Amino acid sequence: MANKLTDKTIRSFVLGLIIFKPIFDLDWRWPLFFIGTTPVPFHRIVAILVPIMIIILASVKTLSGNTIYINNNKYLFFFLILVTISTIINASLNSLDEYFRILSFITIFLLFPILLQDVQKFYKVAKIIFLVSIIPTLISYFQAFNLISGSYIDYLPYIGKIGRITGGYHHPTGYLNYILVLVPLAIYLYHKGVMSKIFFWPWVIFTIPMLIRSFHRATLIIIFLVLVFYILFNKKIWLKITSIIFFSILLAFSFNYIWAFINQGDALTGFAFRGRENIWPIYIDHFQSSSFYQRIVGLGNPYLLSGANEPHSDWLRILYNYGYLGIILYILFLVNVFIIFIRKLLKIKKKNWVESEAFLGIILVIIIILYSITMEPLRYSSFSWIYALVLGFLYAKTCKHKKIFIKKHKVMEK
């Protein structure tokens, strides 16, 4: 009885941290705790707690003799081992910080069947996540209308100086990372009948304007692609028409800004990636000039003394931090997951594709592949926690679990 109580308490605590992440992240802009005059980074403490508590939860269930089920993906498991070894070899505060960021993603995905043991629990958690997402969106509206401070002041070519919405984060990407996962998830839940029309349409209409107001090319382009997927494969005419309408609205408000960055002249002058093309060669040269074993297992530190700050690309960051082995294992993980979802989708009638877990899984894999080109989604927990939770759910619904200990125990319903 005590073990069950402990198990339930830890699980509820971890899920609470994940669900209410945007509220804890308000500490980015408006810190609540101070030591003297120095703000205590509460959001960073929460980020460290999550993977530790998930591991403790798995340990408690193991010690109690229960059957343990995990999302069985050997590539991600070996990636975790490699990341751990690389962090030990290249021990520093920065490498340890990077380790916990990666560890959160991996533990939430691999141990998802321990966090949520049946479908209905995930649906309930998802509904709460959408309710909580209203808070950063509402803050973004307040920033857009200059009712509160905290906008990110930026200079955008062809637009000029502007205060970009942040949703309470230090930078707009904190909020956008979060919403980018929720948009396709909302469409999936709506098609499954889990999210009602009364909530779905107001949420979409309430959120879309802030996506436009962010002036963030990568997010907008990916949202375009998500809508295109649903336009092409949705068999319900009225939903297809609705998707086309939202696509047109997004395109109308964003076209000039996006085109200014992707036309050839701007690409040649450096506008296309806002200086990233000047940063990437620095990291690549530094990586190639490192020792053989560093190129194999990585340098473990994404911050260079050259002033390049950070890679601004998850592909490059993982290569630099964890070497050729790291990037190969990570790519194999994504390819493996993608193939699993493709195989599952091909077994489903085409008219049912858009409401299937496999279809959403394919979209999420495409999102992280594209987003990682110019962004660092796995480095930001506002993306990686929700992404890992949703992908873990889809993977658990699609694949067989790996049994660790033998004792009768409830497993996720298929």
mmCIF file of C-alpha atoms in Angstrom, residues 46-371:
data_model
loop_
_atom_site.group_PDB
_atom_site.id
_atom_site.type_symbol
_atom_site.label_atom_id
_atom_site.label_comp_id
_atom_site.label_asym_id
_atom_site.label_seq_id
_atom_site.Cartn_x
_atom_site.Cartn_y
_atom_site.Cartn_z
ATOM 1 C CA VAL A 46 12.421 22.268 -12.146
ATOM 2 C CA ALA A 47 14.235 21.172 -15.327
ATOM 3 C CA ILE A 48 16.725 19.159 -13.263
ATOM 4 C CA LEU A 49 14.020 17.672 -11.027
ATOM 5 C CA VAL A 50 11.995 16.074 -13.832
ATOM 6 C CA PRO A 51 14.491 13.447 -15.108
ATOM 7 C CA ILE A 52 15.667 12.698 -11.567
ATOM 8 C CA MET A 53 12.102 12.117 -10.328
ATOM 9 C CA ILE A 54 11.262 9.922 -13.346
ATOM 10 C CA ILE A 55 14.305 7.747 -12.616
ATOM 11 C CA ILE A 56 13.276 7.591 -8.930
ATOM 12 C CA LEU A 57 9.763 6.552 -10.003
ATOM 13 C CA ALA A 58 11.173 3.723 -12.132
ATOM 14 C CA SER A 59 13.403 2.672 -9.218
ATOM 15 C CA VAL A 60 10.475 2.618 -6.764
ATOM 16 C CA LYS A 61 8.457 0.407 -9.109
ATOM 17 C CA THR A 62 11.463 -1.851 -9.624
ATOM 18 C CA LEU A 63 12.124 -2.263 -5.902
ATOM 19 C CA SER A 64 8.448 -3.038 -5.295
ATOM 20 C CA GLY A 65 8.762 -5.997 -7.675
ATOM 21 C CA ASN A 66 6.286 -4.726 -10.257
ATOM 22 C CA THR A 67 6.503 -5.420 -13.958
ATOM 23 C CA ILE A 68 8.160 -2.442 -15.634
ATOM 24 C CA TYR A 69 7.294 -1.485 -19.190
ATOM 25 C CA ILE A 70 9.317 0.982 -21.218
ATOM 26 C CA ASN A 71 9.260 2.302 -24.770
ATOM 27 C CA ASN A 72 11.778 -0.071 -26.267
ATOM 28 C CA ASN A 73 14.092 1.860 -28.581
ATOM 29 C CA LYS A 74 17.666 0.621 -28.565
ATOM 30 C CA TYR A 75 19.017 3.589 -30.534
ATOM 31 C CA LEU A 76 17.805 6.115 -27.969
ATOM 32 C CA PHE A 77 19.048 3.884 -25.150
ATOM 33 C CA PHE A 78 22.537 3.701 -26.684
ATOM 34 C CA PHE A 79 22.369 7.447 -27.325
ATOM 35 C CA LEU A 80 21.757 7.955 -23.588
ATOM 36 C CA ILE A 81 24.788 5.808 -22.749
ATOM 37 C CA LEU A 82 26.936 7.773 -25.208
ATOM 38 C CA VAL A 83 25.703 11.123 -23.860
ATOM 39 C CA THR A 84 26.486 9.997 -20.305
ATOM 40 C CA ILE A 85 30.008 8.866 -21.228
ATOM 41 C CA SER A 86 30.687 12.060 -23.177
ATOM 42 C CA THR A 87 29.496 14.193 -20.259
ATOM 43 C CA ILE A 88 31.793 12.345 -17.837
ATOM 44 C CA ILE A 89 34.783 12.683 -20.191
ATOM 45 C CA ASN A 90 34.124 16.376 -20.869
ATOM 46 C CA ALA A 91 32.995 17.253 -17.361
ATOM 47 C CA SER A 92 32.041 20.918 -16.935
ATOM 48 C CA LEU A 93 29.048 22.936 -15.756
ATOM 49 C CA ASN A 94 27.983 23.548 -19.352
ATOM 50 C CA SER A 95 28.242 19.878 -20.347
ATOM 51 C CA LEU A 96 26.285 18.889 -17.217
ATOM 52 C CA ASP A 97 23.612 21.440 -18.066
ATOM 53 C CA GLU A 98 23.374 20.001 -21.586
ATOM 54 C CA TYR A 99 23.184 16.497 -20.129
ATOM 55 C CA PHE A 100 20.095 17.244 -18.046
ATOM 56 C CA ARG A 101 18.383 18.843 -21.041
ATOM 57 C CA ILE A 102 18.912 15.683 -23.110
ATOM 58 C CA LEU A 103 18.151 13.424 -20.135
ATOM 59 C CA SER A 104 14.693 14.987 -19.699
ATOM 60 C CA PHE A 105 13.743 14.182 -23.282
ATOM 61 C CA ILE A 106 15.081 10.628 -23.132
ATOM 62 C CA THR A 107 13.563 9.669 -19.756
ATOM 63 C CA ILE A 108 10.115 11.059 -20.616
ATOM 64 C CA PHE A 109 10.097 9.137 -23.911
ATOM 65 C CA LEU A 110 11.586 5.820 -22.763
ATOM 66 C CA LEU A 111 9.692 5.651 -19.466
ATOM 67 C CA PHE A 112 6.382 6.988 -20.762
ATOM 68 C CA PRO A 113 4.531 3.702 -19.955
ATOM 69 C CA ILE A 114 5.527 4.237 -16.316
ATOM 70 C CA LEU A 115 4.304 7.841 -16.265
ATOM 71 C CA LEU A 116 0.963 7.105 -17.956
ATOM 72 C CA GLN A 117 -0.325 3.557 -18.020
ATOM 73 C CA ASP A 118 -3.444 3.874 -20.154
ATOM 74 C CA VAL A 119 -4.806 5.950 -23.008
ATOM 75 C CA GLN A 120 -7.474 7.807 -21.076
ATOM 76 C CA LYS A 121 -4.899 9.188 -18.633
ATOM 77 C CA PHE A 122 -2.960 10.697 -21.509
ATOM 78 C CA TYR A 123 -6.100 12.294 -22.912
ATOM 79 C CA LYS A 124 -6.880 13.846 -19.522
ATOM 80 C CA VAL A 125 -3.327 15.159 -19.196
ATOM 81 C CA ALA A 126 -3.466 16.554 -22.755
ATOM 82 C CA LYS A 127 -6.665 18.467 -21.986
ATOM 83 C CA ILE A 128 -5.043 20.087 -18.945
ATOM 84 C CA ILE A 129 -1.961 20.967 -21.019
ATOM 85 C CA PHE A 130 -4.168 22.834 -23.496
ATOM 86 C CA LEU A 131 -5.914 24.701 -20.685
ATOM 87 C CA VAL A 132 -2.536 25.723 -19.231
ATOM 88 C CA SER A 133 -1.343 26.845 -22.692
ATOM 89 C CA ILE A 134 -3.932 29.626 -22.576
ATOM 90 C CA ILE A 135 -1.796 31.420 -19.961
ATOM 91 C CA PRO A 136 1.319 32.131 -22.121
ATOM 92 C CA THR A 137 -0.938 32.951 -25.083
ATOM 93 C CA LEU A 138 -2.868 35.442 -22.957
ATOM 94 C CA ILE A 139 0.420 36.989 -21.798
ATOM 95 C CA SER A 140 1.419 37.287 -25.469
ATOM 96 C CA TYR A 141 -1.770 39.241 -26.176
ATOM 97 C CA PHE A 142 -0.996 41.581 -23.273
ATOM 98 C CA GLN A 143 2.503 42.099 -24.717
ATOM 99 C CA ALA A 144 1.153 42.643 -28.232
ATOM 100 C CA PHE A 145 -1.124 45.424 -26.970
ATOM 101 C CA ASN A 146 1.608 46.856 -24.669
ATOM 102 C CA LEU A 147 -0.431 46.136 -21.544
ATOM 103 C CA ILE A 148 2.541 44.478 -19.828
ATOM 104 C CA SER A 149 6.302 44.572 -20.311
ATOM 105 C CA GLY A 150 8.481 41.669 -21.366
ATOM 106 C CA SER A 151 8.348 41.847 -25.156
ATOM 107 C CA TYR A 152 11.532 40.837 -26.967
ATOM 108 C CA ILE A 153 12.810 43.928 -28.762
ATOM 109 C CA ASP A 154 14.220 42.942 -32.125
ATOM 110 C CA TYR A 155 15.061 44.481 -35.491
ATOM 111 C CA LEU A 156 13.579 42.560 -38.392
ATOM 112 C CA PRO A 157 14.561 43.271 -42.007
ATOM 113 C CA TYR A 158 11.749 44.904 -44.005
ATOM 114 C CA ILE A 159 9.753 45.385 -40.803
ATOM 115 C CA GLY A 160 12.042 47.389 -38.542
ATOM 116 C CA LYS A 161 12.170 47.569 -34.762
ATOM 117 C CA ILE A 162 9.430 45.573 -33.095
ATOM 118 C CA GLY A 163 8.492 44.060 -29.748
ATOM 119 C CA ARG A 164 8.002 40.334 -30.373
ATOM 120 C CA ILE A 165 5.661 38.379 -28.105
ATOM 121 C CA THR A 166 7.298 35.849 -25.746
ATOM 122 C CA GLY A 167 4.483 34.348 -23.671
ATOM 123 C CA GLY A 168 6.514 35.073 -20.549
ATOM 124 C CA TYR A 169 9.736 33.547 -21.863
ATOM 125 C CA HIS A 170 12.975 35.423 -22.447
ATOM 126 C CA HIS A 171 12.701 34.888 -26.212
ATOM 127 C CA PRO A 172 9.727 34.188 -28.543
ATOM 128 C CA THR A 173 11.021 30.694 -29.300
ATOM 129 C CA GLY A 174 10.253 29.576 -25.737
ATOM 130 C CA TYR A 175 6.550 30.098 -26.372
ATOM 131 C CA LEU A 176 6.656 28.940 -29.988
ATOM 132 C CA ASN A 177 8.490 25.708 -29.110
ATOM 133 C CA TYR A 178 5.567 24.880 -26.858
ATOM 134 C CA ILE A 179 2.773 25.800 -29.281
ATOM 135 C CA LEU A 180 4.461 24.083 -32.233
ATOM 136 C CA VAL A 181 3.782 20.675 -30.654
ATOM 137 C CA LEU A 182 0.282 21.576 -29.489
ATOM 138 C CA VAL A 183 -1.077 22.593 -32.917
ATOM 139 C CA PRO A 184 -0.860 19.106 -34.530
ATOM 140 C CA LEU A 185 -1.803 17.496 -31.200
ATOM 141 C CA ALA A 186 -4.969 19.623 -31.069
ATOM 142 C CA ILE A 187 -5.929 18.534 -34.594
ATOM 143 C CA TYR A 188 -5.341 14.880 -33.649
ATOM 144 C CA LEU A 189 -7.426 15.110 -30.455
ATOM 145 C CA TYR A 190 -10.191 16.896 -32.349
ATOM 146 C CA HIS A 191 -10.344 14.155 -34.991
ATOM 147 C CA LYS A 192 -10.352 11.489 -32.258
ATOM 148 C CA GLY A 193 -13.324 13.183 -30.612
ATOM 149 C CA VAL A 194 -11.342 13.806 -27.427
ATOM 150 C CA MET A 195 -11.322 17.599 -27.821
ATOM 151 C CA SER A 196 -14.746 19.143 -28.369
ATOM 152 C CA LYS A 197 -15.601 21.789 -30.974
ATOM 153 C CA ILE A 198 -16.431 24.164 -28.122
ATOM 154 C CA PHE A 199 -12.787 24.128 -27.001
ATOM 155 C CA PHE A 200 -10.906 23.316 -30.222
ATOM 156 C CA TRP A 201 -12.042 26.204 -32.421
ATOM 157 C CA PRO A 202 -11.705 28.958 -29.776
ATOM 158 C CA TRP A 203 -8.223 27.616 -28.920
ATOM 159 C CA VAL A 204 -7.140 27.683 -32.587
ATOM 160 C CA ILE A 205 -8.624 31.136 -33.242
ATOM 161 C CA PHE A 206 -7.087 32.435 -29.997
ATOM 162 C CA THR A 207 -3.608 30.993 -30.700
ATOM 163 C CA ILE A 208 -3.053 31.554 -34.451
ATOM 164 C CA PRO A 209 -2.773 35.390 -34.209
ATOM 165 C CA MET A 210 0.111 35.059 -31.736
ATOM 166 C CA LEU A 211 1.915 32.655 -34.062
ATOM 167 C CA ILE A 212 1.692 35.343 -36.734
ATOM 168 C CA ARG A 213 2.684 38.078 -34.257
ATOM 169 C CA SER A 214 5.846 36.157 -33.348
ATOM 170 C CA PHE A 215 7.403 36.883 -36.781
ATOM 171 C CA HIS A 216 9.235 33.567 -36.529
ATOM 172 C CA ARG A 217 9.948 32.057 -39.943
ATOM 173 C CA ALA A 218 10.789 28.485 -38.914
ATOM 174 C CA THR A 219 7.636 28.088 -36.828
ATOM 175 C CA LEU A 220 5.379 29.661 -39.442
ATOM 176 C CA ILE A 221 6.791 27.572 -42.286
ATOM 177 C CA ILE A 222 6.387 24.348 -40.279
ATOM 178 C CA ILE A 223 2.811 25.252 -39.323
ATOM 179 C CA PHE A 224 2.170 25.797 -43.053
ATOM 180 C CA LEU A 225 3.461 22.289 -43.753
ATOM 181 C CA VAL A 226 1.308 20.779 -40.986
ATOM 182 C CA LEU A 227 -1.790 22.418 -42.470
ATOM 183 C CA VAL A 228 -0.812 21.225 -45.953
ATOM 184 C CA PHE A 229 -0.640 17.639 -44.631
ATOM 185 C CA TYR A 230 -4.142 17.906 -43.227
ATOM 186 C CA ILE A 231 -5.460 19.602 -46.370
ATOM 187 C CA LEU A 232 -4.089 16.784 -48.545
ATOM 188 C CA PHE A 233 -5.131 13.812 -46.423
ATOM 189 C CA ASN A 234 -8.317 14.972 -44.699
ATOM 190 C CA LYS A 235 -11.316 13.249 -46.252
ATOM 191 C CA LYS A 236 -13.884 15.516 -44.605
ATOM 192 C CA ILE A 237 -14.556 18.330 -47.074
ATOM 193 C CA TRP A 238 -15.579 20.944 -44.501
ATOM 194 C CA LEU A 239 -12.404 20.308 -42.461
ATOM 195 C CA LYS A 240 -10.327 20.482 -45.632
ATOM 196 C CA ILE A 241 -11.920 23.841 -46.464
ATOM 197 C CA THR A 242 -11.347 25.089 -42.901
ATOM 198 C CA SER A 243 -7.668 24.109 -43.085
ATOM 199 C CA ILE A 244 -7.352 25.956 -46.394
ATOM 200 C CA ILE A 245 -8.915 29.066 -44.810
ATOM 201 C CA PHE A 246 -6.465 29.043 -41.886
ATOM 202 C CA PHE A 247 -3.580 28.359 -44.256
ATOM 203 C CA SER A 248 -4.619 31.342 -46.377
ATOM 204 C CA ILE A 249 -4.905 33.629 -43.344
ATOM 205 C CA LEU A 250 -1.441 32.628 -42.114
ATOM 206 C CA LEU A 251 0.036 33.055 -45.570
ATOM 207 C CA ALA A 252 -1.609 36.440 -46.134
ATOM 208 C CA PHE A 253 -0.235 37.905 -42.906
ATOM 209 C CA SER A 254 3.188 36.255 -43.112
ATOM 210 C CA PHE A 255 4.027 36.096 -46.814
ATOM 211 C CA ASN A 256 6.002 39.341 -47.179
ATOM 212 C CA TYR A 257 8.057 38.666 -44.081
ATOM 213 C CA ILE A 258 8.879 35.056 -44.970
ATOM 214 C CA TRP A 259 9.598 35.843 -48.621
ATOM 215 C CA ALA A 260 12.006 38.581 -47.573
ATOM 216 C CA PHE A 261 14.115 35.903 -45.919
ATOM 217 C CA ILE A 262 14.005 33.182 -48.539
ATOM 218 C CA ASN A 263 14.486 35.105 -51.770
ATOM 219 C CA GLN A 264 17.888 34.678 -53.360
ATOM 220 C CA GLY A 265 19.210 38.175 -52.773
ATOM 221 C CA ASP A 266 18.680 38.015 -49.032
ATOM 222 C CA ALA A 267 20.076 34.508 -48.828
ATOM 223 C CA LEU A 268 23.301 35.728 -50.427
ATOM 224 C CA THR A 269 23.613 38.689 -48.057
ATOM 225 C CA GLY A 270 22.993 36.651 -44.931
ATOM 226 C CA PHE A 271 19.374 37.571 -44.155
ATOM 227 C CA ALA A 272 18.089 34.043 -44.821
ATOM 228 C CA PHE A 273 19.406 32.578 -41.549
ATOM 229 C CA ARG A 274 20.042 35.801 -39.601
ATOM 230 C CA GLY A 275 23.774 35.193 -39.235
ATOM 231 C CA ARG A 276 23.651 31.467 -38.517
ATOM 232 C CA GLU A 277 25.567 30.755 -41.718
ATOM 233 C CA ASN A 278 28.462 32.698 -40.147
ATOM 234 C CA ILE A 279 28.299 30.702 -36.905
ATOM 235 C CA TRP A 280 28.053 27.191 -38.352
ATOM 236 C CA PRO A 281 31.505 27.173 -40.063
ATOM 237 C CA ILE A 282 33.132 28.193 -36.765
ATOM 238 C CA TYR A 283 31.686 25.155 -34.986
ATOM 239 C CA ILE A 284 32.446 22.810 -37.864
ATOM 240 C CA ASP A 285 36.070 24.001 -38.116
ATOM 241 C CA HIS A 286 36.549 23.735 -34.354
ATOM 242 C CA PHE A 287 35.039 20.244 -34.334
ATOM 243 C CA GLN A 288 37.141 19.028 -37.273
ATOM 244 C CA SER A 289 40.328 20.353 -35.679
ATOM 245 C CA SER A 290 39.688 18.492 -32.406
ATOM 246 C CA SER A 291 41.291 15.153 -31.515
ATOM 247 C CA PHE A 292 40.118 11.829 -32.955
ATOM 248 C CA TYR A 293 38.354 10.644 -29.798
ATOM 249 C CA GLN A 294 36.640 14.050 -29.432
ATOM 250 C CA ARG A 295 35.255 13.737 -32.943
ATOM 251 C CA ILE A 296 33.941 10.279 -32.007
ATOM 252 C CA VAL A 297 32.307 11.092 -28.623
ATOM 253 C CA GLY A 298 32.109 14.884 -28.818
ATOM 254 C CA LEU A 299 33.512 17.901 -27.021
ATOM 255 C CA GLY A 300 30.626 18.155 -24.554
ATOM 256 C CA ASN A 301 30.385 21.940 -24.548
ATOM 257 C CA PRO A 302 28.258 23.940 -27.008
ATOM 258 C CA TYR A 303 29.720 27.294 -26.025
ATOM 259 C CA LEU A 304 32.825 28.479 -27.849
ATOM 260 C CA LEU A 305 35.357 31.050 -26.725
ATOM 261 C CA SER A 306 35.243 32.561 -30.210
ATOM 262 C CA GLY A 307 32.072 34.470 -29.419
ATOM 263 C CA ALA A 308 29.797 32.321 -31.584
ATOM 264 C CA ASN A 309 27.566 31.813 -28.536
ATOM 265 C CA GLU A 310 25.649 28.667 -29.550
ATOM 266 C CA PRO A 311 25.248 26.595 -32.743
ATOM 267 C CA HIS A 312 21.614 27.563 -33.500
ATOM 268 C CA SER A 313 21.114 24.095 -34.967
ATOM 269 C CA ASP A 314 20.352 20.912 -33.042
ATOM 270 C CA TRP A 315 22.052 18.801 -35.685
ATOM 271 C CA LEU A 316 25.276 20.737 -35.257
ATOM 272 C CA ARG A 317 24.892 20.953 -31.468
ATOM 273 C CA ILE A 318 24.513 17.180 -31.098
ATOM 274 C CA LEU A 319 27.424 16.565 -33.480
ATOM 275 C CA TYR A 320 29.628 19.030 -31.591
ATOM 276 C CA ASN A 321 28.603 17.843 -28.110
ATOM 277 C CA TYR A 322 28.456 14.078 -28.687
ATOM 278 C CA GLY A 323 30.504 13.467 -31.819
ATOM 279 C CA TYR A 324 29.900 11.252 -34.821
ATOM 280 C CA LEU A 325 28.546 8.466 -32.616
ATOM 281 C CA GLY A 326 26.031 10.810 -31.019
ATOM 282 C CA ILE A 327 24.637 12.248 -34.237
ATOM 283 C CA ILE A 328 24.478 8.791 -35.889
ATOM 284 C CA LEU A 329 22.554 7.277 -32.952
ATOM 285 C CA TYR A 330 20.174 10.235 -32.817
ATOM 286 C CA ILE A 331 19.490 10.016 -36.567
ATOM 287 C CA LEU A 332 18.949 6.248 -36.284
ATOM 288 C CA PHE A 333 16.436 6.877 -33.489
ATOM 289 C CA LEU A 334 14.406 9.314 -35.600
ATOM 290 C CA VAL A 335 14.608 7.123 -38.720
ATOM 291 C CA ASN A 336 13.548 4.069 -36.705
ATOM 292 C CA VAL A 337 10.549 5.880 -35.198
ATOM 293 C CA PHE A 338 9.599 7.321 -38.596
ATOM 294 C CA ILE A 339 9.675 3.888 -40.274
ATOM 295 C CA ILE A 340 7.578 2.372 -37.469
ATOM 296 C CA PHE A 341 4.901 5.030 -37.941
ATOM 297 C CA ILE A 342 4.991 4.670 -41.750
ATOM 298 C CA ARG A 343 4.499 0.894 -41.513
ATOM 299 C CA LYS A 344 1.613 1.365 -39.083
ATOM 300 C CA LEU A 345 -0.003 4.020 -41.287
ATOM 301 C CA LEU A 346 0.099 1.783 -44.369
ATOM 302 C CA LYS A 347 -1.988 -0.789 -42.486
ATOM 303 C CA ILE A 348 -4.752 1.766 -41.889
ATOM 304 C CA LYS A 349 -7.455 2.750 -44.355
ATOM 305 C CA LYS A 350 -6.554 6.055 -45.985
ATOM 306 C CA LYS A 351 -9.796 7.701 -44.873
ATOM 307 C CA ASN A 352 -8.749 7.105 -41.241
ATOM 308 C CA TRP A 353 -5.185 8.395 -41.547
ATOM 309 C CA VAL A 354 -5.637 11.851 -40.012
ATOM 310 C CA GLU A 355 -7.091 10.454 -36.787
ATOM 311 C CA SER A 356 -4.402 7.808 -36.354
ATOM 312 C CA GLU A 357 -1.463 7.921 -33.963
ATOM 313 C CA ALA A 358 0.872 6.996 -36.830
ATOM 314 C CA PHE A 359 -0.105 10.080 -38.861
ATOM 315 C CA LEU A 360 0.555 12.430 -35.937
ATOM 316 C CA GLY A 361 3.815 10.602 -35.221
ATOM 317 C CA ILE A 362 5.022 11.142 -38.796
ATOM 318 C CA ILE A 363 4.187 14.846 -38.565
ATOM 319 C CA LEU A 364 6.061 15.190 -35.255
ATOM 320 C CA VAL A 365 9.180 13.489 -36.638
ATOM 321 C CA ILE A 366 9.116 15.787 -39.680
ATOM 322 C CA ILE A 367 8.688 18.790 -37.365
ATOM 323 C CA ILE A 368 11.772 18.009 -35.272
ATOM 324 C CA ILE A 369 13.880 17.196 -38.357
ATOM 325 C CA LEU A 370 13.078 20.551 -39.985
ATOM 326 C CA TYR A 371 13.028 22.627 -36.800
#
